[in-house]
Amino acid sequence: MPITNAEIAEILREYADLLEIKGANEFRIRAYRTAARNIDNLTRSVAQMVSTGEDLSTLPGIGQDLATKAAEIVRSGRLPELEQLKKEIPSDLIGISRLAGLGPKRTGALHRELGITRIDQLEEAVQQQKVRLLPGFGARTEQRVAEDLSRERDTPVGSKRYRLSVMEEIAQPLIEYLSAIDGVRQVTIAGSYRRKKETVKDLDILVTHHAKCDVMQWFVEYEDVEDIVSQGDTRSAVRLRYGVQVDLRAVPQNSYGAALHYFTGSKAHNIAVRRRGVQHGLKINEYGVFHNGKRIAGETEEEVYATVHLDYVEPELRENTGEIEAAGRGTLPGIVKPDDIRGDLHTHTKATDGRATLREMADAARQRGYEYLAITEHSRHVTVAGGLDASAVEQQIAEIDQLNEQLDDLVLLKGIEVDILEDGTLDLPDEILKKLDLVVCAVHYKLDLPAEKQTERIIRGISNSYPTILAHPTGRIIGRRRASSLDMERLMRAAKQTDTILELNAQPDRLDLTEVHARMAKEMGVMVAISTDAHSGEELNFMRLGVFQARRGWIEPGDVLNTKNHKGVKDWLSRKRK
Ligand code: DGT
Ligand code: CA
Ligand code: CA
């Protein structure tokens, strides 16, 4: 299986991070990040380009040096310079860079200025209040580092988790490979992957097969296997490239449901189901459900749930946060599905930092069968993205009007992603906002204000009568930047009062709202929009990740603005302006 673009990008990104920790030239660091992003968003396979001898330096943002490195990654699956840097840089520093959104740059400063190479040295420096004195830190950052350090004691620093989207790219070809083996019947990934958690530690795969099929041997011979951790008749474990661990278990057909239930987890859900079993005089384990030593169920998950008088629980809900009680009462939510989505309400084009034209975005949306697509460029304050000023917005409005005339199966909504400035005012005047169909608002700088100030800033922003959707409310980037401190309950009350919709941003490293916030929105009666924030036609595919996250938050189709048809959306959006 050739290396995927996402995997190449991940290696380049890691390299850029390590360079930054080391304090390398910032242009060089940026070059790697840009290349990673471009490769990530490419529609063609870099591996394929290499195999057909194409010149990678023709790709946008890839110079000769990077082309050589990318080709090396394709050929060998690794970047020797990265391996070398990993040896040079103390391994704790990489873990430290993930604390409290410190990032590689500030980690480099800790290393150079305070000589920190290990966690315990950082703990000491925090205690002595030395960290706050470094440029770019301050007392609040130091406080957050202290909090994260105490939290991290439960999960060791550096215990790597992979974003779901990255895991999917690694898992899908393996599943195809296993499914194609003669004699294999079912192949399913259980664990946190099946529950669609935003990050996944390892893959837990179950197979059923006919008697004469040596699936374990085939498994360890998969071409991306780097190490065989263990190999047995019914269970094997391997490590793939990039260190991803995969456990494979072969189970008898009549235990398949019980095993799937057991290995899907979560552990807390399993324990609660098992306890319910005990109350009914049943023993539940990965082999089946037993009454007085006799098997009474196990072939399907539905069967397992039925023995303890529970409705079937979707994997995304299995966290023991009330789903068992609801399944017992028959009140589980009918959670939203990817097919329920009728459009996307947050996207960019080449007019700012997107990579596709208006026309290309419209075509991509039509291909998905969407009814509507909102174009929501950045406003002027976001200078790095070439944010639009009032006259540029006017120009885009005219372009969209023109294109809408030609389209008969899709409506383009004229929108903006306007910045909420530090004082809570908006980055564009009302006169221009009122000309748009949809105003999305967002915070893009000063994400680290104290909770009260940040909350007030955003509430002031959404209290304006034009913005109807608040984008990526907490600003977190998974594994890189922690969420802004916010009084979410207060914010949601204000959203409810002002008829403002909260976005669940579906970018794989944002997924912001979290599932906890999504569920909170539902409980407080706040409408949610699941949006991709796409910067290319391809990225409209992120919608499914947003839907998964919404499902984990118990969100039903009626809670989601973009399950409505065009008229329904328009009606909702007009509430605020009245
Ligand atoms: P991860 O891998 O950290 O992203 O999360 P999971 O949920 O995939 O955890 P993992 O891989 O350690 O275990 C897979 C499933 O196996 C887990 O969701 C439930 C089940 N399991 C593992 N250990 C136990 C246990 O001690 N008791 C019970 N009841 N189930 C367990
Ligand atoms: Ca797992
Ligand atoms: Ca596991």
XYZ file of C-alpha atoms and ligand atoms in Angstrom:
611
model
C 0.000 0.000 0.000
C 1.650 3.268 -1.088
C 1.930 6.022 1.495
C -1.019 8.435 1.556
C -0.791 12.193 1.219
C -2.052 12.611 4.783
C 0.774 10.442 6.050
C 3.397 12.389 4.110
C 1.953 15.635 5.431
C 2.016 14.304 8.981
C 5.737 13.526 8.669
C 6.487 16.987 7.277
C 4.475 18.603 10.030
C 6.291 16.664 12.691
C 9.579 17.682 11.109
C 8.530 21.352 11.134
C 7.580 21.063 14.810
C 10.932 19.568 15.725
C 12.773 22.209 13.724
C 10.863 24.832 15.641
C 11.671 23.265 18.999
C 15.272 23.336 17.916
C 14.991 27.002 16.992
C 15.653 26.661 13.263
C 15.133 29.413 10.707
C 11.469 30.371 10.635
C 11.205 30.526 6.854
C 12.398 26.975 6.680
C 9.837 25.912 9.274
C 7.088 27.694 7.405
C 8.126 26.067 4.126
C 7.548 22.617 5.644
C 4.194 23.579 7.111
C 3.015 25.052 3.826
C 4.163 21.965 1.965
C 2.341 19.731 4.470
C -0.869 21.663 4.070
C -0.638 21.666 0.289
C 0.051 17.942 0.137
C -2.796 17.300 2.535
C -5.144 19.086 0.207
C -3.906 17.714 -3.045
C -6.424 15.737 -5.061
C -3.741 13.500 -6.583
C -1.566 10.951 -4.864
C 2.009 12.105 -4.352
C 3.118 8.462 -4.168
C 1.642 7.884 -7.588
C 3.357 10.971 -8.992
C 6.676 9.640 -7.728
C 6.060 6.206 -9.207
C 5.330 7.691 -12.633
C 8.427 9.881 -12.404
C 6.565 13.193 -12.220
C 8.391 16.223 -10.884
C 7.030 17.075 -7.428
C 8.505 20.551 -7.516
C 5.739 21.498 -9.953
C 3.312 21.286 -7.019
C 2.318 24.532 -5.317
C 4.585 25.488 -2.415
C 7.055 22.648 -3.056
C 10.576 23.653 -4.020
C 13.409 21.425 -5.160
C 14.557 20.563 -1.637
C 11.082 19.633 -0.464
C 10.414 17.656 -3.620
C 13.476 15.539 -2.894
C 12.403 15.002 0.702
C 8.824 14.102 -0.250
C 10.130 11.596 -2.792
C 12.329 10.095 -0.106
C 9.323 9.724 2.193
C 7.396 7.975 -0.584
C 10.252 5.582 -1.267
C 11.194 4.641 2.279
C 8.180 5.658 4.392
C 10.421 7.894 6.488
C 12.463 11.038 6.456
C 16.050 10.427 7.624
C 16.423 14.062 8.738
C 13.416 13.592 10.988
C 14.839 10.422 12.531
C 18.072 12.313 13.141
C 16.284 15.266 14.782
C 14.316 12.884 16.987
C 17.608 11.531 18.291
C 18.943 15.006 18.971
C 15.866 16.394 20.701
C 15.064 15.085 24.185
C 11.859 13.083 23.846
C 10.116 14.826 26.744
C 10.249 18.102 24.833
C 7.862 16.763 22.235
C 5.389 15.896 24.980
C 5.928 19.289 26.586
C 5.100 21.029 23.323
C 1.614 19.514 23.536
C 0.954 20.858 27.026
C -1.383 23.810 27.451
C -1.101 24.642 23.772
C 2.545 25.636 24.309
C 3.496 24.559 20.808
C 6.982 23.969 19.467
C 8.112 27.601 19.492
C 7.645 28.201 23.199
C 8.959 24.715 23.945
C 12.167 25.713 22.151
C 12.374 28.791 24.388
C 11.945 26.647 27.512
C 14.775 24.470 26.309
C 17.152 27.247 25.346
C 16.399 29.764 28.095
C 15.849 27.442 31.045
C 17.729 24.349 29.889
C 14.589 22.223 30.236
C 14.800 18.751 28.705
C 12.546 16.759 31.031
C 9.070 17.017 32.536
C 10.308 17.141 36.118
C 12.523 20.115 35.259
C 9.502 21.875 33.828
C 7.510 21.125 36.972
C 10.268 22.633 39.040
C 10.527 25.731 36.854
C 6.752 26.214 37.097
C 6.897 25.912 40.869
C 9.647 28.498 41.031
C 7.597 30.769 38.735
C 10.432 31.012 36.257
C 8.320 30.115 33.238
C 6.114 33.202 33.385
C 9.159 35.434 32.885
C 9.994 34.136 29.403
C 8.869 36.252 26.455
C 5.533 35.005 25.127
C 4.549 33.246 28.371
C 3.152 35.202 31.333
C 1.462 34.093 34.540
C -1.637 32.713 32.857
C 0.289 30.449 30.529
C 2.345 29.252 33.464
C -0.841 28.487 35.369
C -2.222 26.484 32.470
C 1.003 24.547 32.120
C 0.735 23.706 35.819
C -2.855 22.481 35.310
C -1.937 20.370 32.319
C 1.040 18.902 34.110
C -1.179 17.666 36.896
C -3.689 16.269 34.416
C -0.969 14.615 32.334
C 0.173 12.583 35.301
C -2.697 10.198 34.548
C -1.845 9.816 30.864
C 1.877 9.713 30.259
C 3.225 12.488 28.077
C 3.909 11.262 24.577
C 1.314 8.453 24.638
C 0.382 9.110 21.076
C -3.175 9.312 19.856
C -4.108 9.772 16.217
C -6.794 12.004 14.843
C -9.735 9.935 13.587
C -9.239 11.202 10.024
C -5.607 10.049 10.018
C -6.581 6.675 11.461
C -9.246 6.242 8.776
C -6.641 6.578 6.046
C -4.462 3.981 7.709
C -7.350 1.647 8.545
C -9.336 1.586 5.310
C -6.720 -0.149 3.116
C -6.051 -2.670 5.872
C -9.751 -3.473 6.095
C -9.911 -3.921 2.328
C -6.883 -6.179 2.471
C -8.333 -8.359 5.228
C -11.785 -8.498 3.618
C -10.298 -9.742 0.355
C -8.729 -12.830 1.955
C -10.385 -16.074 0.907
C -12.477 -17.472 3.735
C -12.807 -14.253 5.710
C -16.410 -13.327 6.496
C -16.774 -10.200 8.615
C -14.123 -7.586 9.325
C -14.981 -4.761 11.708
C -12.951 -2.166 13.546
C -14.176 -1.911 17.121
C -12.793 0.268 19.937
C -12.744 4.043 20.000
C -12.531 4.016 16.190
C -16.039 2.600 15.952
C -17.248 5.046 18.591
C -15.800 7.798 16.359
C -13.798 9.439 19.067
C -11.895 12.471 17.823
C -8.609 10.750 18.585
C -7.865 7.042 18.554
C -4.989 5.240 20.266
C -4.957 1.935 18.391
C -7.068 -0.225 16.096
C -9.021 -3.146 17.530
C -10.142 -5.350 14.648
C -12.453 -8.354 14.785
C -12.816 -10.988 12.088
C -14.890 -14.078 11.586
C -13.742 -16.654 9.058
C -14.200 -20.173 7.726
C -12.210 -22.992 9.257
C -9.480 -23.291 6.674
C -8.319 -19.714 6.519
C -5.094 -18.635 8.132
C -6.098 -15.016 8.588
C -3.446 -14.430 11.254
C -0.642 -15.297 8.849
C -2.121 -13.004 6.181
C -2.482 -10.241 8.740
C 1.162 -10.216 9.801
C 2.202 -10.293 6.148
C 0.362 -7.043 5.378
C 2.873 -4.852 3.625
C 2.752 -1.943 6.078
C 3.567 -4.123 9.085
C 6.754 -2.952 10.701
C 6.874 -5.198 13.803
C 4.965 -8.295 14.788
C 4.200 -7.791 18.453
C 2.546 -11.172 18.907
C 1.066 -13.879 16.735
C -1.370 -16.570 17.803
C -4.249 -18.631 16.402
C -7.011 -16.279 17.472
C -5.185 -13.105 18.341
C -2.251 -11.173 16.905
C -0.864 -7.688 17.276
C 1.360 -5.688 14.966
C 2.832 -2.244 14.701
C 2.415 -0.514 11.357
C 4.468 2.299 9.901
C 4.186 5.461 12.043
C 3.867 3.305 15.128
C 0.143 2.549 14.897
C -0.659 -0.605 16.867
C -3.300 -2.986 15.521
C -4.858 -5.872 17.441
C -6.645 -8.528 15.429
C -8.953 -11.039 17.018
C -10.646 -13.923 15.253
C -13.911 -14.887 16.924
C -16.432 -17.683 16.336
C -19.523 -16.602 14.415
C -21.837 -17.256 17.350
C -19.810 -14.921 19.573
C -19.378 -12.175 17.008
C -21.971 -9.794 18.467
C -20.770 -10.310 22.024
C -17.161 -9.759 21.008
C -18.039 -6.715 18.932
C -19.928 -5.278 21.862
C -17.105 -6.021 24.269
C -14.315 -4.611 22.109
C -16.269 -1.579 20.972
C -16.441 -0.363 24.555
C -16.283 2.038 26.059
C -15.098 0.198 29.078
C -17.488 2.221 31.236
C -20.414 1.301 28.981
C -19.477 -2.388 29.091
C -19.252 -2.428 32.846
C -22.689 -0.850 33.138
C -24.240 -3.325 30.687
C -22.625 -6.216 32.498
C -23.956 -4.959 35.820
C -27.426 -4.854 34.324
C -26.858 -8.435 33.217
C -26.054 -9.465 36.762
C -29.349 -7.932 37.909
C -31.109 -10.178 35.394
C -29.104 -13.214 36.512
C -26.991 -13.150 33.340
C -23.300 -13.322 32.725
C -22.103 -11.182 29.814
C -18.623 -11.429 28.377
C -16.903 -11.313 24.986
C -18.091 -14.879 24.204
C -21.769 -14.333 24.738
C -24.587 -13.916 27.232
C -25.008 -16.844 29.602
C -27.808 -17.962 31.890
C -26.873 -20.711 34.337
C -23.895 -21.545 32.163
C -26.008 -21.809 29.014
C -25.442 -19.431 26.120
C -28.583 -17.459 25.349
C -27.164 -14.815 22.970
C -23.993 -13.637 21.271
C -24.264 -13.666 17.485
C -25.396 -10.061 17.148
C -25.101 -6.945 19.284
C -28.866 -6.391 19.089
C -29.315 -9.791 20.747
C -26.920 -8.892 23.539
C -28.784 -5.675 24.297
C -32.145 -7.429 24.083
C -31.233 -9.949 26.790
C -30.880 -7.077 29.262
C -33.976 -5.288 27.927
C -32.126 -2.471 26.252
C -32.704 -0.910 22.837
C -29.731 -1.087 20.491
C -27.273 1.672 21.354
C -25.345 3.333 18.538
C -21.563 3.026 19.124
C -21.144 6.824 19.308
C -23.360 6.899 22.388
C -21.582 4.162 24.330
C -19.800 6.204 26.975
C -22.030 5.503 29.979
C -23.302 9.054 30.067
C -26.994 8.200 30.295
C -27.432 6.026 27.193
C -28.102 2.862 29.184
C -30.917 4.456 31.161
C -32.338 5.915 27.940
C -32.061 2.562 26.137
C -33.926 0.948 29.057
C -36.722 3.499 28.869
C -36.877 3.465 25.076
C -35.914 7.137 24.874
C -32.612 7.029 23.007
C -32.253 9.942 20.580
C -32.517 9.298 16.826
C -29.129 10.827 16.142
C -28.265 12.737 12.978
C -26.790 10.890 9.971
C -24.513 12.133 7.171
C -27.422 11.783 4.721
C -29.525 14.250 6.698
C -27.232 17.120 5.739
C -28.460 19.380 2.927
C -25.764 21.990 2.663
C -22.674 23.579 4.104
C -22.727 26.971 5.801
C -19.059 27.840 6.188
C -16.609 27.685 3.244
C -13.833 29.721 1.639
C -12.644 30.300 -1.915
C -9.579 31.747 -3.592
C -10.919 35.205 -2.798
C -9.259 34.670 0.601
C -7.264 31.643 1.730
C -9.288 28.936 -0.033
C -7.753 26.945 -2.855
C -10.737 26.614 -5.181
C -12.707 29.100 -7.225
C -16.313 29.952 -6.545
C -17.356 27.823 -9.499
C -15.292 24.845 -8.295
C -16.797 25.055 -4.830
C -20.289 25.229 -6.325
C -19.602 22.182 -8.495
C -18.260 20.220 -5.550
C -21.405 21.049 -3.576
C -23.636 20.004 -6.496
C -21.797 16.716 -6.783
C -22.635 16.066 -3.166
C -26.277 16.765 -3.926
C -26.422 19.801 -1.650
C -29.260 22.294 -1.934
C -27.198 25.248 -0.755
C -23.655 26.322 -0.038
C -22.629 29.417 1.877
C -19.447 31.229 0.903
C -18.060 32.858 4.011
C -14.696 34.520 3.473
C -12.600 36.037 6.224
C -12.972 39.723 7.006
C -10.145 42.231 6.769
C -8.672 41.742 10.248
C -7.411 38.294 9.256
C -4.660 39.752 7.125
C -2.723 36.477 6.763
C -5.723 35.042 4.933
C -6.233 38.169 2.806
C -9.477 39.008 4.610
C -11.992 41.028 2.614
C -12.865 44.669 3.167
C -16.280 46.145 2.381
C -15.591 46.765 -1.302
C -14.177 43.282 -1.824
C -17.322 41.868 -0.193
C -19.455 43.899 -2.619
C -17.493 42.467 -5.489
C -18.016 38.900 -4.302
C -21.720 39.541 -3.792
C -21.931 40.511 -7.474
C -20.015 37.393 -8.533
C -22.254 35.126 -6.496
C -25.414 36.768 -7.859
C -24.125 36.168 -11.339
C -23.260 32.520 -10.721
C -26.584 31.906 -8.971
C -28.315 32.943 -12.204
C -26.620 30.066 -13.978
C -27.202 27.425 -11.317
C -30.576 25.727 -11.142
C -29.857 22.926 -8.686
C -27.887 24.768 -6.011
C -28.229 28.081 -4.223
C -25.072 29.894 -3.212
C -25.602 31.884 -0.049
C -23.684 35.123 0.247
C -21.881 35.096 3.533
C -18.891 36.256 5.508
C -16.862 34.968 8.427
C -16.532 38.250 10.214
C -14.025 38.654 13.028
C -15.147 39.503 16.514
C -12.562 42.070 17.552
C -11.077 42.227 20.999
C -13.697 44.680 22.251
C -16.567 42.568 20.906
C -17.325 44.783 17.927
C -17.374 43.291 14.436
C -14.705 43.763 11.816
C -17.124 45.064 9.135
C -19.864 47.705 9.309
C -23.556 46.785 9.525
C -24.213 48.415 6.131
C -22.230 45.697 4.440
C -23.348 42.841 6.732
C -27.005 43.571 5.976
C -26.422 42.879 2.295
C -25.435 39.278 3.022
C -27.630 36.199 3.407
C -25.550 34.823 6.229
C -23.082 36.295 8.701
C -20.841 33.829 10.500
C -18.751 35.400 13.237
C -15.607 34.114 14.893
C -12.666 34.905 17.109
C -9.263 34.509 15.450
C -6.820 36.309 17.732
C -6.419 36.955 21.460
C -7.769 33.500 22.123
C -6.255 33.487 25.579
C -8.191 36.276 27.289
C -9.409 35.449 30.790
C -12.711 33.548 30.732
C -14.885 36.458 31.738
C -13.433 38.843 29.162
C -13.532 36.236 26.391
C -17.124 35.308 27.183
C -18.198 38.947 27.233
C -16.364 39.645 24.010
C -18.210 36.862 22.200
C -21.582 37.662 23.738
C -21.171 41.244 22.610
C -20.302 39.954 19.141
C -23.390 37.758 18.805
C -25.638 40.423 20.293
C -25.261 42.401 17.088
C -28.321 41.667 14.962
C -26.450 40.376 11.886
C -24.225 37.450 12.905
C -26.355 34.309 13.034
C -23.710 31.595 13.458
C -20.788 31.568 15.868
C -17.951 29.598 14.228
C -15.575 27.224 16.079
C -16.648 28.590 19.456
C -13.661 27.559 21.590
C -10.874 27.929 19.023
C -9.172 24.713 20.099
C -6.907 22.797 17.717
C -6.640 19.150 18.705
C -3.194 18.372 20.076
C -1.960 21.891 19.418
C -4.017 24.636 20.965
C -6.254 24.324 23.948
C -9.764 25.757 23.985
C -10.210 29.376 24.996
C -11.355 29.750 28.575
C -15.066 30.426 28.241
C -18.138 30.341 30.393
C -19.940 28.031 27.976
C -23.178 27.977 29.873
C -23.420 31.724 29.873
C -22.466 31.859 26.219
C -25.121 29.309 25.318
C -27.784 31.167 27.263
C -26.881 34.288 25.291
C -26.959 32.296 22.044
C -30.411 30.993 22.903
C -31.684 34.445 23.786
C -30.344 36.053 20.626
C -31.319 33.197 18.247
C -27.655 32.641 17.451
C -26.625 29.245 16.134
C -23.453 27.535 17.331
C -21.241 25.955 14.722
C -19.811 22.502 15.087
C -16.726 22.974 12.934
C -15.901 19.721 11.118
C -12.221 20.355 10.337
C -10.479 17.191 11.574
C -8.238 19.060 13.985
C -10.956 21.406 15.250
C -14.157 19.429 15.859
C -15.259 22.397 17.869
C -17.915 22.079 19.545
C -16.712 19.040 21.450
C -19.273 16.300 22.056
C -19.817 17.651 25.561
C -20.577 21.135 24.251
C -22.758 19.735 21.480
C -24.849 17.904 24.035
C -25.013 20.989 26.179
C -26.299 22.987 23.206
C -28.986 20.390 22.633
C -30.045 20.396 26.252
C -30.180 24.173 26.348
C -32.167 24.338 23.112
C -29.436 26.056 21.096
C -29.460 25.310 17.368
C -26.271 23.829 15.894
C -24.843 24.134 12.366
C -22.411 21.438 11.257
C -20.002 23.158 8.866
C -16.759 22.109 7.235
C -14.963 25.464 6.952
C -13.797 23.932 3.667
C -10.890 25.569 1.861
C -11.329 23.308 -1.178
C -14.026 21.164 -2.784
C -12.434 18.059 -1.276
C -12.750 19.440 2.206
C -16.532 19.374 1.944
C -15.940 15.698 2.815
C -15.079 16.709 6.364
C -18.832 16.943 6.914
C -18.942 13.314 8.000
C -16.446 13.997 10.800
C -18.642 16.814 12.047
C -21.682 14.551 11.909
C -19.841 11.876 13.917
C -18.982 14.430 16.573
C -22.599 15.625 16.647
C -23.754 12.022 17.056
C -21.458 11.692 20.047
C -23.219 14.767 21.404
C -26.683 13.131 21.088
C -27.654 15.623 18.393
C -30.764 14.823 16.341
C -31.571 16.109 12.845
C -33.989 18.670 14.277
C -31.169 20.229 16.285
C -29.125 20.942 13.160
C -29.771 23.966 10.975
C -28.312 22.445 7.818
C -30.635 19.454 7.818
C -33.343 21.936 6.842
C -34.144 22.790 3.258
C -33.188 26.140 1.787
C -36.388 27.793 2.863
C -36.093 26.420 6.383
C -32.585 27.801 6.665
C -33.659 31.181 5.328
C -36.513 31.386 7.814
C -34.204 30.578 10.673
C -31.588 33.063 9.589
C -34.133 35.837 9.274
C -35.313 35.478 12.893
C -32.605 37.702 14.234
C -32.973 40.581 11.840
C -36.644 41.025 12.684
P -8.361 4.036 22.693
O -7.749 2.851 22.049
O -7.611 4.541 23.876
O -8.605 5.133 21.709
O -9.797 3.595 23.269
P -10.502 2.158 23.207
O -11.868 2.336 23.788
O -10.429 1.600 21.837
O -9.669 1.306 24.248
P -8.791 -0.014 24.096
O -8.150 -0.130 22.763
O -7.877 -0.020 25.274
O -9.826 -1.201 24.319
C -10.773 -1.539 23.322
C -12.067 -1.949 23.951
O -11.905 -3.155 24.688
C -12.575 -0.962 24.982
O -13.277 0.095 24.399
C -13.452 -1.843 25.816
C -12.742 -3.156 25.804
N -11.962 -3.311 27.035
C -10.632 -3.158 27.152
N -10.258 -3.401 28.411
C -11.377 -3.675 29.097
C -11.658 -4.005 30.461
O -10.785 -4.085 31.308
N -12.957 -4.233 30.779
C -13.949 -4.146 29.857
N -15.197 -4.364 30.226
N -13.728 -3.839 28.601
C -12.456 -3.600 28.212
Ca -8.461 1.164 20.695
Ca -6.557 -1.938 21.948
